[in-house]
Amino acid sequence: MTAGARPARPAPWPGEPLDLTGARSREAPDNHDEEQVRRRLDAAVTAVDAPDVVFALSRHGRRTVRAGGTAPSPPVPRERARYEMGSASKTFTGLLLARLTDTGVLSAGEPAAALLDPGRPAGEHPVTLAHLITHTSGLPALPADFFVRALPAWHTNPYARYPAERVVDAFLRHRRHRRPGTRWHYSNFGVAVLGHALTAATATSWDDLLTAHVLEPLGLSDARLGPGGPDTDATGHRKDGSTPVPPLAVGGFQAAGAVRATPHDLLTFLEAHLEPSGRPLAGALRAVRRPVLRRGVGHRHVHTVAWFQHPTECGPMYFHGGATLGQQAFLGFRPDIGTALAAVCTRRFRARDAFIPTAYALLAEL
């Protein structure tokens, strides 16, 4: 190695590259199919009991958006408002990590602690950026002291009481009980740490980093990483479906849940995943569709770099849900039929809530 040269970077992702050449695709829908799609979307909107509901579908680039809800029509048309993505924001974070890896800015195999605290030895079996995005870091869902700090604002904005520096400090102080990469456990904490590691590695704020590498290249002109106002943003509601809640403040958990977007921007985001060829971020868009682990009984649950993946009759379905204190979101796409679905509603999740099952079934059964 020559003097001053950077050491070789670790391999970014486990497993083998995903072969997309064998995917089957159905033909574009005709007008009769479009009428059936509208009826199915209208039925989905009706099935969800929430003040505002939007189901937006893209089939081979042809979009159909249907909206409704139990509340009177808001000042901003439902299909043009921005909605909180909650955990569905993680798909944007995963794409950012894949993009930075694809362009050589960093490697997803790098230890997160070394980026957050450069003087710290990496140690044996460090938590890597790839572990954080795939929920295999061994971190709990939230930091140990999160609940104590968040309790006074539990029904309004609990994450706002846990800032970035506490997220980083909690990660650096965390005592591991399992070797990273050996167990899957969904972790908002881990993805939040990933965001701070990426900002440290690039010396760029989270908002600027995601905007420059994901939102702007994909043309997501209406997506934002913070609340706007009643003229642009949908209003969330509590479980009763009538009491408004304040806009989400994410504190130090930006990478885990900060994205707000309109249904049309969400379709643009998903359409890029359907066929990456010739698009900006093509290499990263392919990378996030790559299966990296299996879990559950019989290893039936497959996860990619940024998505849950389930089988369908013709090919894989990729999806991710999200929920905040007053809104829910579902993002999904099926390359085999050239179809993407973005669904949102403005009522907090309840037991036996129909929103996610309705959205999932609609995409799976098309």
PDB file of N, CA and C in Angstrom, residues 13 85-98 100 112 115-116 127-143 159 162-164 167-168 170-171 184-200 206 209-210 225 250-259 293 303-308 320-321:
ATOM      1  N   TRP A  13     -22.343  -5.450   1.078  1.00  0.00           N
ATOM      2  CA  TRP A  13     -23.550  -6.222   1.346  1.00  0.00           C
ATOM      3  C   TRP A  13     -23.224  -7.706   1.432  1.00  0.00           C
ATOM      4  N   MET A  85     -44.576   9.834   6.438  1.00  0.00           N
ATOM      5  CA  MET A  85     -44.259   8.467   6.054  1.00  0.00           C
ATOM      6  C   MET A  85     -43.925   7.586   7.249  1.00  0.00           C
ATOM      7  N   GLY A  86     -43.541   8.164   8.381  1.00  0.00           N
ATOM      8  CA  GLY A  86     -43.124   7.335   9.493  1.00  0.00           C
ATOM      9  C   GLY A  86     -42.017   6.385   9.065  1.00  0.00           C
ATOM     10  N   SER A  87     -42.143   5.126   9.414  1.00  0.00           N
ATOM     11  CA  SER A  87     -41.078   4.159   9.133  1.00  0.00           C
ATOM     12  C   SER A  87     -40.889   3.855   7.657  1.00  0.00           C
ATOM     13  N   ALA A  88     -41.852   4.202   6.817  1.00  0.00           N
ATOM     14  CA  ALA A  88     -41.632   4.037   5.377  1.00  0.00           C
ATOM     15  C   ALA A  88     -40.502   4.948   4.894  1.00  0.00           C
ATOM     16  N   SER A  89     -40.115   5.933   5.709  1.00  0.00           N
ATOM     17  CA  SER A  89     -38.950   6.771   5.397  1.00  0.00           C
ATOM     18  C   SER A  89     -37.678   5.944   5.296  1.00  0.00           C
ATOM     19  N   LYS A  90     -37.653   4.786   5.934  1.00  0.00           N
ATOM     20  CA  LYS A  90     -36.449   3.948   5.919  1.00  0.00           C
ATOM     21  C   LYS A  90     -36.096   3.480   4.507  1.00  0.00           C
ATOM     22  N   THR A  91     -37.086   3.418   3.613  1.00  0.00           N
ATOM     23  CA  THR A  91     -36.773   3.038   2.240  1.00  0.00           C
ATOM     24  C   THR A  91     -35.970   4.142   1.544  1.00  0.00           C
ATOM     25  N   PHE A  92     -36.195   5.384   1.919  1.00  0.00           N
ATOM     26  CA  PHE A  92     -35.400   6.491   1.396  1.00  0.00           C
ATOM     27  C   PHE A  92     -33.980   6.431   1.963  1.00  0.00           C
ATOM     28  N   THR A  93     -33.878   6.116   3.253  1.00  0.00           N
ATOM     29  CA  THR A  93     -32.565   6.006   3.895  1.00  0.00           C
ATOM     30  C   THR A  93     -31.760   4.857   3.301  1.00  0.00           C
ATOM     31  N   GLY A  94     -32.420   3.722   3.069  1.00  0.00           N
ATOM     32  CA  GLY A  94     -31.726   2.604   2.454  1.00  0.00           C
ATOM     33  C   GLY A  94     -31.221   2.935   1.062  1.00  0.00           C
ATOM     34  N   LEU A  95     -32.019   3.664   0.305  1.00  0.00           N
ATOM     35  CA  LEU A  95     -31.592   4.062  -1.030  1.00  0.00           C
ATOM     36  C   LEU A  95     -30.416   5.028  -0.962  1.00  0.00           C
ATOM     37  N   LEU A  96     -30.428   5.915   0.010  1.00  0.00           N
ATOM     38  CA  LEU A  96     -29.293   6.834   0.188  1.00  0.00           C
ATOM     39  C   LEU A  96     -28.014   6.061   0.491  1.00  0.00           C
ATOM     40  N   LEU A  97     -28.085   5.106   1.414  1.00  0.00           N
ATOM     41  CA  LEU A  97     -26.900   4.313   1.735  1.00  0.00           C
ATOM     42  C   LEU A  97     -26.404   3.559   0.505  1.00  0.00           C
ATOM     43  N   ALA A  98     -27.318   2.978  -0.253  1.00  0.00           N
ATOM     44  CA  ALA A  98     -26.931   2.269  -1.469  1.00  0.00           C
ATOM     45  C   ALA A  98     -26.293   3.221  -2.475  1.00  0.00           C
ATOM     46  N   LEU A 100     -24.629   6.092  -1.807  1.00  0.00           N
ATOM     47  CA  LEU A 100     -23.293   6.485  -1.353  1.00  0.00           C
ATOM     48  C   LEU A 100     -22.297   5.345  -1.530  1.00  0.00           C
ATOM     49  N   ALA A 112     -19.979   1.593  11.987  1.00  0.00           N
ATOM     50  CA  ALA A 112     -20.662   2.848  12.283  1.00  0.00           C
ATOM     51  C   ALA A 112     -19.940   3.639  13.375  1.00  0.00           C
ATOM     52  N   LEU A 115     -17.124   5.892  12.290  1.00  0.00           N
ATOM     53  CA  LEU A 115     -17.530   7.118  11.628  1.00  0.00           C
ATOM     54  C   LEU A 115     -18.022   8.153  12.635  1.00  0.00           C
ATOM     55  N   LEU A 116     -18.684   7.689  13.679  1.00  0.00           N
ATOM     56  CA  LEU A 116     -19.233   8.604  14.682  1.00  0.00           C
ATOM     57  C   LEU A 116     -18.193   9.052  15.697  1.00  0.00           C
ATOM     58  N   VAL A 127     -20.513  -3.215  14.524  1.00  0.00           N
ATOM     59  CA  VAL A 127     -21.794  -2.932  13.875  1.00  0.00           C
ATOM     60  C   VAL A 127     -21.517  -2.093  12.629  1.00  0.00           C
ATOM     61  N   THR A 128     -21.899  -2.604  11.484  1.00  0.00           N
ATOM     62  CA  THR A 128     -21.651  -1.891  10.236  1.00  0.00           C
ATOM     63  C   THR A 128     -22.896  -1.122   9.799  1.00  0.00           C
ATOM     64  N   LEU A 129     -22.721  -0.279   8.800  1.00  0.00           N
ATOM     65  CA  LEU A 129     -23.850   0.463   8.242  1.00  0.00           C
ATOM     66  C   LEU A 129     -24.886  -0.503   7.660  1.00  0.00           C
ATOM     67  N   ALA A 130     -24.416  -1.590   7.056  1.00  0.00           N
ATOM     68  CA  ALA A 130     -25.339  -2.586   6.511  1.00  0.00           C
ATOM     69  C   ALA A 130     -26.151  -3.258   7.618  1.00  0.00           C
ATOM     70  N   HIS A 131     -25.540  -3.528   8.751  1.00  0.00           N
ATOM     71  CA  HIS A 131     -26.285  -4.094   9.880  1.00  0.00           C
ATOM     72  C   HIS A 131     -27.407  -3.153  10.315  1.00  0.00           C
ATOM     73  N   LEU A 132     -27.125  -1.859  10.323  1.00  0.00           N
ATOM     74  CA  LEU A 132     -28.107  -0.887  10.803  1.00  0.00           C
ATOM     75  C   LEU A 132     -29.326  -0.817   9.885  1.00  0.00           C
ATOM     76  N   ILE A 133     -29.121  -0.804   8.572  1.00  0.00           N
ATOM     77  CA  ILE A 133     -30.263  -0.673   7.659  1.00  0.00           C
ATOM     78  C   ILE A 133     -31.040  -1.973   7.539  1.00  0.00           C
ATOM     79  N   THR A 134     -30.403  -3.116   7.800  1.00  0.00           N
ATOM     80  CA  THR A 134     -31.093  -4.405   7.682  1.00  0.00           C
ATOM     81  C   THR A 134     -31.609  -4.919   9.025  1.00  0.00           C
ATOM     82  N   HIS A 135     -31.545  -4.090  10.061  1.00  0.00           N
ATOM     83  CA  HIS A 135     -32.066  -4.449  11.393  1.00  0.00           C
ATOM     84  C   HIS A 135     -31.397  -5.693  11.964  1.00  0.00           C
ATOM     85  N   THR A 136     -30.109  -5.834  11.709  1.00  0.00           N
ATOM     86  CA  THR A 136     -29.351  -6.964  12.258  1.00  0.00           C
ATOM     87  C   THR A 136     -28.198  -6.478  13.133  1.00  0.00           C
ATOM     88  N   SER A 137     -28.295  -5.262  13.643  1.00  0.00           N
ATOM     89  CA  SER A 137     -27.218  -4.670  14.443  1.00  0.00           C
ATOM     90  C   SER A 137     -27.189  -5.195  15.864  1.00  0.00           C
ATOM     91  N   GLY A 138     -28.289  -5.773  16.331  1.00  0.00           N
ATOM     92  CA  GLY A 138     -28.396  -6.175  17.731  1.00  0.00           C
ATOM     93  C   GLY A 138     -28.908  -5.070  18.623  1.00  0.00           C
ATOM     94  N   LEU A 139     -29.202  -3.909  18.073  1.00  0.00           N
ATOM     95  CA  LEU A 139     -29.729  -2.803  18.873  1.00  0.00           C
ATOM     96  C   LEU A 139     -31.209  -3.025  19.171  1.00  0.00           C
ATOM     97  N   PRO A 140     -31.689  -2.520  20.306  1.00  0.00           N
ATOM     98  CA  PRO A 140     -33.120  -2.608  20.601  1.00  0.00           C
ATOM     99  C   PRO A 140     -33.916  -1.672  19.702  1.00  0.00           C
ATOM    100  N   ALA A 141     -35.222  -1.756  19.794  1.00  0.00           N
ATOM    101  CA  ALA A 141     -36.075  -0.903  18.965  1.00  0.00           C
ATOM    102  C   ALA A 141     -35.822   0.575  19.245  1.00  0.00           C
ATOM    103  N   LEU A 142     -35.598   0.894  20.510  1.00  0.00           N
ATOM    104  CA  LEU A 142     -35.346   2.275  20.933  1.00  0.00           C
ATOM    105  C   LEU A 142     -34.297   2.258  22.035  1.00  0.00           C
ATOM    106  N   PRO A 143     -33.585   3.370  22.243  1.00  0.00           N
ATOM    107  CA  PRO A 143     -32.580   3.413  23.321  1.00  0.00           C
ATOM    108  C   PRO A 143     -33.200   3.131  24.684  1.00  0.00           C
ATOM    109  N   TYR A 159     -40.651  11.657  20.206  1.00  0.00           N
ATOM    110  CA  TYR A 159     -39.324  11.634  19.595  1.00  0.00           C
ATOM    111  C   TYR A 159     -38.630  12.988  19.685  1.00  0.00           C
ATOM    112  N   TYR A 162     -35.827  13.497  22.238  1.00  0.00           N
ATOM    113  CA  TYR A 162     -34.604  12.695  22.174  1.00  0.00           C
ATOM    114  C   TYR A 162     -33.780  13.173  20.978  1.00  0.00           C
ATOM    115  N   PRO A 163     -32.869  14.129  21.193  1.00  0.00           N
ATOM    116  CA  PRO A 163     -32.147  14.767  20.090  1.00  0.00           C
ATOM    117  C   PRO A 163     -31.018  13.896  19.544  1.00  0.00           C
ATOM    118  N   ALA A 164     -30.401  14.394  18.482  1.00  0.00           N
ATOM    119  CA  ALA A 164     -29.377  13.638  17.755  1.00  0.00           C
ATOM    120  C   ALA A 164     -28.216  13.210  18.646  1.00  0.00           C
ATOM    121  N   VAL A 167     -28.978  10.160  20.645  1.00  0.00           N
ATOM    122  CA  VAL A 167     -29.013   8.944  19.840  1.00  0.00           C
ATOM    123  C   VAL A 167     -27.596   8.399  19.650  1.00  0.00           C
ATOM    124  N   VAL A 168     -26.676   9.282  19.269  1.00  0.00           N
ATOM    125  CA  VAL A 168     -25.292   8.865  19.035  1.00  0.00           C
ATOM    126  C   VAL A 168     -24.651   8.368  20.321  1.00  0.00           C
ATOM    127  N   ALA A 170     -26.097   7.156  23.013  1.00  0.00           N
ATOM    128  CA  ALA A 170     -26.694   5.879  23.422  1.00  0.00           C
ATOM    129  C   ALA A 170     -26.115   4.722  22.616  1.00  0.00           C
ATOM    130  N   PHE A 171     -25.861   4.948  21.338  1.00  0.00           N
ATOM    131  CA  PHE A 171     -25.263   3.893  20.505  1.00  0.00           C
ATOM    132  C   PHE A 171     -23.836   3.593  20.944  1.00  0.00           C
ATOM    133  N   TRP A 184     -32.296 -10.843  13.505  1.00  0.00           N
ATOM    134  CA  TRP A 184     -33.072  -9.713  12.980  1.00  0.00           C
ATOM    135  C   TRP A 184     -33.978  -9.170  14.075  1.00  0.00           C
ATOM    136  N   HIS A 185     -33.900  -7.871  14.302  1.00  0.00           N
ATOM    137  CA  HIS A 185     -34.790  -7.231  15.271  1.00  0.00           C
ATOM    138  C   HIS A 185     -35.034  -5.806  14.803  1.00  0.00           C
ATOM    139  N   TYR A 186     -36.281  -5.497  14.476  1.00  0.00           N
ATOM    140  CA  TYR A 186     -36.608  -4.187  13.906  1.00  0.00           C
ATOM    141  C   TYR A 186     -36.225  -3.073  14.869  1.00  0.00           C
ATOM    142  N   SER A 187     -35.508  -2.072  14.358  1.00  0.00           N
ATOM    143  CA  SER A 187     -34.939  -1.065  15.248  1.00  0.00           C
ATOM    144  C   SER A 187     -34.969   0.330  14.636  1.00  0.00           C
ATOM    145  N   ASN A 188     -35.861   1.176  15.147  1.00  0.00           N
ATOM    146  CA  ASN A 188     -35.817   2.604  14.814  1.00  0.00           C
ATOM    147  C   ASN A 188     -34.490   3.207  15.269  1.00  0.00           C
ATOM    148  N   PHE A 189     -34.014   2.760  16.391  1.00  0.00           N
ATOM    149  CA  PHE A 189     -32.745   3.219  16.959  1.00  0.00           C
ATOM    150  C   PHE A 189     -31.613   2.990  15.952  1.00  0.00           C
ATOM    151  N   GLY A 190     -31.544   1.776  15.401  1.00  0.00           N
ATOM    152  CA  GLY A 190     -30.457   1.450  14.489  1.00  0.00           C
ATOM    153  C   GLY A 190     -30.452   2.313  13.241  1.00  0.00           C
ATOM    154  N   VAL A 191     -31.623   2.529  12.639  1.00  0.00           N
ATOM    155  CA  VAL A 191     -31.674   3.336  11.421  1.00  0.00           C
ATOM    156  C   VAL A 191     -31.390   4.803  11.739  1.00  0.00           C
ATOM    157  N   ALA A 192     -31.800   5.264  12.912  1.00  0.00           N
ATOM    158  CA  ALA A 192     -31.450   6.628  13.324  1.00  0.00           C
ATOM    159  C   ALA A 192     -29.934   6.781  13.445  1.00  0.00           C
ATOM    160  N   VAL A 193     -29.281   5.797  14.038  1.00  0.00           N
ATOM    161  CA  VAL A 193     -27.815   5.815  14.140  1.00  0.00           C
ATOM    162  C   VAL A 193     -27.189   5.840  12.750  1.00  0.00           C
ATOM    163  N   LEU A 194     -27.732   5.056  11.841  1.00  0.00           N
ATOM    164  CA  LEU A 194     -27.231   5.048  10.469  1.00  0.00           C
ATOM    165  C   LEU A 194     -27.240   6.453   9.877  1.00  0.00           C
ATOM    166  N   GLY A 195     -28.333   7.182  10.065  1.00  0.00           N
ATOM    167  CA  GLY A 195     -28.405   8.534   9.540  1.00  0.00           C
ATOM    168  C   GLY A 195     -27.300   9.416  10.072  1.00  0.00           C
ATOM    169  N   HIS A 196     -27.024   9.326  11.365  1.00  0.00           N
ATOM    170  CA  HIS A 196     -25.967  10.157  11.961  1.00  0.00           C
ATOM    171  C   HIS A 196     -24.586   9.712  11.488  1.00  0.00           C
ATOM    172  N   ALA A 197     -24.407   8.416  11.254  1.00  0.00           N
ATOM    173  CA  ALA A 197     -23.127   7.947  10.727  1.00  0.00           C
ATOM    174  C   ALA A 197     -22.895   8.473   9.311  1.00  0.00           C
ATOM    175  N   LEU A 198     -23.945   8.525   8.507  1.00  0.00           N
ATOM    176  CA  LEU A 198     -23.808   9.032   7.147  1.00  0.00           C
ATOM    177  C   LEU A 198     -23.520  10.531   7.138  1.00  0.00           C
ATOM    178  N   THR A 199     -24.157  11.268   8.030  1.00  0.00           N
ATOM    179  CA  THR A 199     -23.876  12.704   8.079  1.00  0.00           C
ATOM    180  C   THR A 199     -22.450  12.955   8.567  1.00  0.00           C
ATOM    181  N   ALA A 200     -21.980  12.135   9.497  1.00  0.00           N
ATOM    182  CA  ALA A 200     -20.603  12.285   9.972  1.00  0.00           C
ATOM    183  C   ALA A 200     -19.608  11.941   8.869  1.00  0.00           C
ATOM    184  N   TRP A 206     -28.358  15.967   7.490  1.00  0.00           N
ATOM    185  CA  TRP A 206     -29.239  14.931   6.981  1.00  0.00           C
ATOM    186  C   TRP A 206     -30.146  15.465   5.872  1.00  0.00           C
ATOM    187  N   LEU A 209     -28.164  15.981   2.739  1.00  0.00           N
ATOM    188  CA  LEU A 209     -27.649  14.722   2.198  1.00  0.00           C
ATOM    189  C   LEU A 209     -28.736  13.965   1.449  1.00  0.00           C
ATOM    190  N   LEU A 210     -29.887  13.783   2.072  1.00  0.00           N
ATOM    191  CA  LEU A 210     -30.968  13.035   1.424  1.00  0.00           C
ATOM    192  C   LEU A 210     -31.519  13.807   0.229  1.00  0.00           C
ATOM    193  N   LEU A 225     -38.569  17.071   4.590  1.00  0.00           N
ATOM    194  CA  LEU A 225     -38.072  16.351   5.762  1.00  0.00           C
ATOM    195  C   LEU A 225     -38.470  17.038   7.056  1.00  0.00           C
ATOM    196  N   VAL A 250     -39.320  14.627  14.791  1.00  0.00           N
ATOM    197  CA  VAL A 250     -38.591  13.362  14.904  1.00  0.00           C
ATOM    198  C   VAL A 250     -37.369  13.421  15.809  1.00  0.00           C
ATOM    199  N   GLY A 251     -36.977  14.595  16.306  1.00  0.00           N
ATOM    200  CA  GLY A 251     -35.787  14.671  17.145  1.00  0.00           C
ATOM    201  C   GLY A 251     -34.579  14.128  16.420  1.00  0.00           C
ATOM    202  N   GLY A 252     -33.870  13.197  17.063  1.00  0.00           N
ATOM    203  CA  GLY A 252     -32.675  12.616  16.456  1.00  0.00           C
ATOM    204  C   GLY A 252     -32.940  11.398  15.594  1.00  0.00           C
ATOM    205  N   PHE A 253     -34.204  11.147  15.253  1.00  0.00           N
ATOM    206  CA  PHE A 253     -34.572   9.949  14.489  1.00  0.00           C
ATOM    207  C   PHE A 253     -34.926  10.293  13.038  1.00  0.00           C
ATOM    208  N   GLN A 254     -34.236  11.290  12.462  1.00  0.00           N
ATOM    209  CA  GLN A 254     -34.562  11.737  11.105  1.00  0.00           C
ATOM    210  C   GLN A 254     -34.533  10.597  10.095  1.00  0.00           C
ATOM    211  N   ALA A 255     -33.478   9.797  10.124  1.00  0.00           N
ATOM    212  CA  ALA A 255     -33.325   8.738   9.121  1.00  0.00           C
ATOM    213  C   ALA A 255     -34.385   7.658   9.250  1.00  0.00           C
ATOM    214  N   ALA A 256     -34.997   7.549  10.424  1.00  0.00           N
ATOM    215  CA  ALA A 256     -35.985   6.496  10.667  1.00  0.00           C
ATOM    216  C   ALA A 256     -37.402   6.911  10.349  1.00  0.00           C
ATOM    217  N   GLY A 257     -37.667   8.237  10.183  1.00  0.00           N
ATOM    218  CA  GLY A 257     -39.074   8.589  10.000  1.00  0.00           C
ATOM    219  C   GLY A 257     -39.413  10.008   9.628  1.00  0.00           C
ATOM    220  N   ALA A 258     -38.525  10.754   8.978  1.00  0.00           N
ATOM    221  CA  ALA A 258     -38.766  12.180   8.761  1.00  0.00           C
ATOM    222  C   ALA A 258     -39.454  12.533   7.453  1.00  0.00           C
ATOM    223  N   VAL A 259     -39.525  11.632   6.491  1.00  0.00           N
ATOM    224  CA  VAL A 259     -39.993  12.001   5.150  1.00  0.00           C
ATOM    225  C   VAL A 259     -41.489  12.310   5.147  1.00  0.00           C
ATOM    226  N   LEU A 293     -31.264 -11.283   3.565  1.00  0.00           N
ATOM    227  CA  LEU A 293     -31.438 -12.192   4.703  1.00  0.00           C
ATOM    228  C   LEU A 293     -32.828 -12.812   4.674  1.00  0.00           C
ATOM    229  N   HIS A 303     -35.859 -10.274   3.371  1.00  0.00           N
ATOM    230  CA  HIS A 303     -35.623  -8.836   3.469  1.00  0.00           C
ATOM    231  C   HIS A 303     -34.545  -8.430   2.480  1.00  0.00           C
ATOM    232  N   THR A 304     -34.758  -7.286   1.857  1.00  0.00           N
ATOM    233  CA  THR A 304     -33.737  -6.730   0.994  1.00  0.00           C
ATOM    234  C   THR A 304     -33.001  -5.651   1.789  1.00  0.00           C
ATOM    235  N   VAL A 305     -32.175  -4.881   1.106  1.00  0.00           N
ATOM    236  CA  VAL A 305     -31.455  -3.802   1.783  1.00  0.00           C
ATOM    237  C   VAL A 305     -32.412  -2.799   2.413  1.00  0.00           C
ATOM    238  N   ALA A 306     -33.574  -2.566   1.802  1.00  0.00           N
ATOM    239  CA  ALA A 306     -34.468  -1.541   2.333  1.00  0.00           C
ATOM    240  C   ALA A 306     -35.935  -1.942   2.386  1.00  0.00           C
ATOM    241  N   TRP A 307     -36.289  -3.142   1.921  1.00  0.00           N
ATOM    242  CA  TRP A 307     -37.688  -3.500   1.789  1.00  0.00           C
ATOM    243  C   TRP A 307     -37.962  -4.884   2.386  1.00  0.00           C
ATOM    244  N   PHE A 308     -39.209  -5.095   2.793  1.00  0.00           N
ATOM    245  CA  PHE A 308     -39.717  -6.437   3.041  1.00  0.00           C
ATOM    246  C   PHE A 308     -40.071  -7.025   1.673  1.00  0.00           C
ATOM    247  N   HIS A 320     -43.200  -1.675   2.372  1.00  0.00           N
ATOM    248  CA  HIS A 320     -42.825  -1.157   3.694  1.00  0.00           C
ATOM    249  C   HIS A 320     -43.963  -0.276   4.181  1.00  0.00           C
ATOM    250  N   GLY A 321     -44.309  -0.411   5.437  1.00  0.00           N
ATOM    251  CA  GLY A 321     -45.335   0.423   6.048  1.00  0.00           C
ATOM    252  C   GLY A 321     -44.727   1.437   6.985  1.00  0.00           C
TER     253      GLY A 321
END
